[in-house]
Coordinates of C-alpha atoms in Angstrom, one line a residue:
M213 CA 177.8 124.3 -247.5
V214 CA 180.7 125.7 -249.2
E215 CA 180.8 126.9 -252.4
E216 CA 182.9 125.3 -255.3
P217 CA 185.8 128.3 -256.9
A218 CA 184.5 128.3 -260.1
G219 CA 185.5 126.5 -263.0
F220 CA 186.4 123.7 -259.9
E221 CA 184.2 120.4 -261.7
A222 CA 186.5 121.0 -264.8
V223 CA 188.8 120.3 -262.8
V224 CA 187.9 117.1 -261.4
E225 CA 186.3 115.1 -264.3
E226 CA 189.9 117.1 -266.6
E227 CA 191.9 115.2 -264.0
I228 CA 189.7 111.7 -264.0
K229 CA 189.6 111.9 -267.4
L230 CA 193.5 112.0 -267.7
E231 CA 193.9 109.4 -264.5
E232 CA 190.9 107.2 -266.8
L233 CA 193.8 107.5 -269.5
L234 CA 196.5 106.6 -268.3
D235 CA 194.9 103.8 -266.3
K236 CA 194.9 102.1 -270.3
N237 CA 198.1 101.6 -270.5
L238 CA 199.2 100.0 -267.6
T239 CA 199.9 96.4 -267.2
P240 CA 197.3 94.4 -265.1
E241 CA 200.5 94.0 -262.4
E242 CA 200.1 97.4 -262.5
K243 CA 196.7 98.4 -261.9
E244 CA 196.7 95.1 -258.9
R245 CA 199.6 97.8 -257.2
Q246 CA 198.1 100.5 -258.3
K247 CA 194.9 99.0 -256.0
I248 CA 196.3 98.0 -253.7
R249 CA 198.4 101.4 -253.2
H250 CA 194.7 103.4 -252.8
E251 CA 193.0 100.3 -249.6
I252 CA 196.6 101.5 -248.0
E253 CA 196.1 105.2 -248.1
K254 CA 192.1 105.1 -248.0
L255 CA 194.4 103.4 -244.7
I256 CA 195.7 106.3 -243.7
D257 CA 193.8 108.5 -244.1
E258 CA 190.7 107.0 -241.8
N259 CA 192.7 104.8 -239.7
P260 CA 196.4 106.4 -239.2
E261 CA 196.7 104.1 -235.7
D262 CA 196.0 100.7 -236.8
A263 CA 198.1 102.0 -240.7
A264 CA 201.4 102.7 -238.4
Q265 CA 200.5 99.1 -236.4
V266 CA 200.7 97.6 -239.4
I267 CA 204.1 99.0 -240.4
R268 CA 205.0 98.0 -236.5
A269 CA 204.6 94.3 -237.4
W270 CA 206.0 95.1 -240.2
L271 CA 209.3 95.7 -239.2
A272 CA 209.4 93.6 -236.7
E273 CA 208.9 91.3 -238.4
D274 CA 211.6 92.2 -240.6
A275 CA 214.1 92.6 -238.0
R276 CA 213.6 88.8 -236.5

């Protein structure tokens, strides 16, 4: 098991609170864009080859 550095939990909790505050100031459209961005980042992290294929398809579509 990896030991976390001292104060790690406090930093993580602070970051989460900051993110919550920032989310409250977003419009519904901005929240939707943020949600989509997080989903795309997750796809890239979990399946980079699939993400690359999606981008290739978009580029091919734009080239038409």
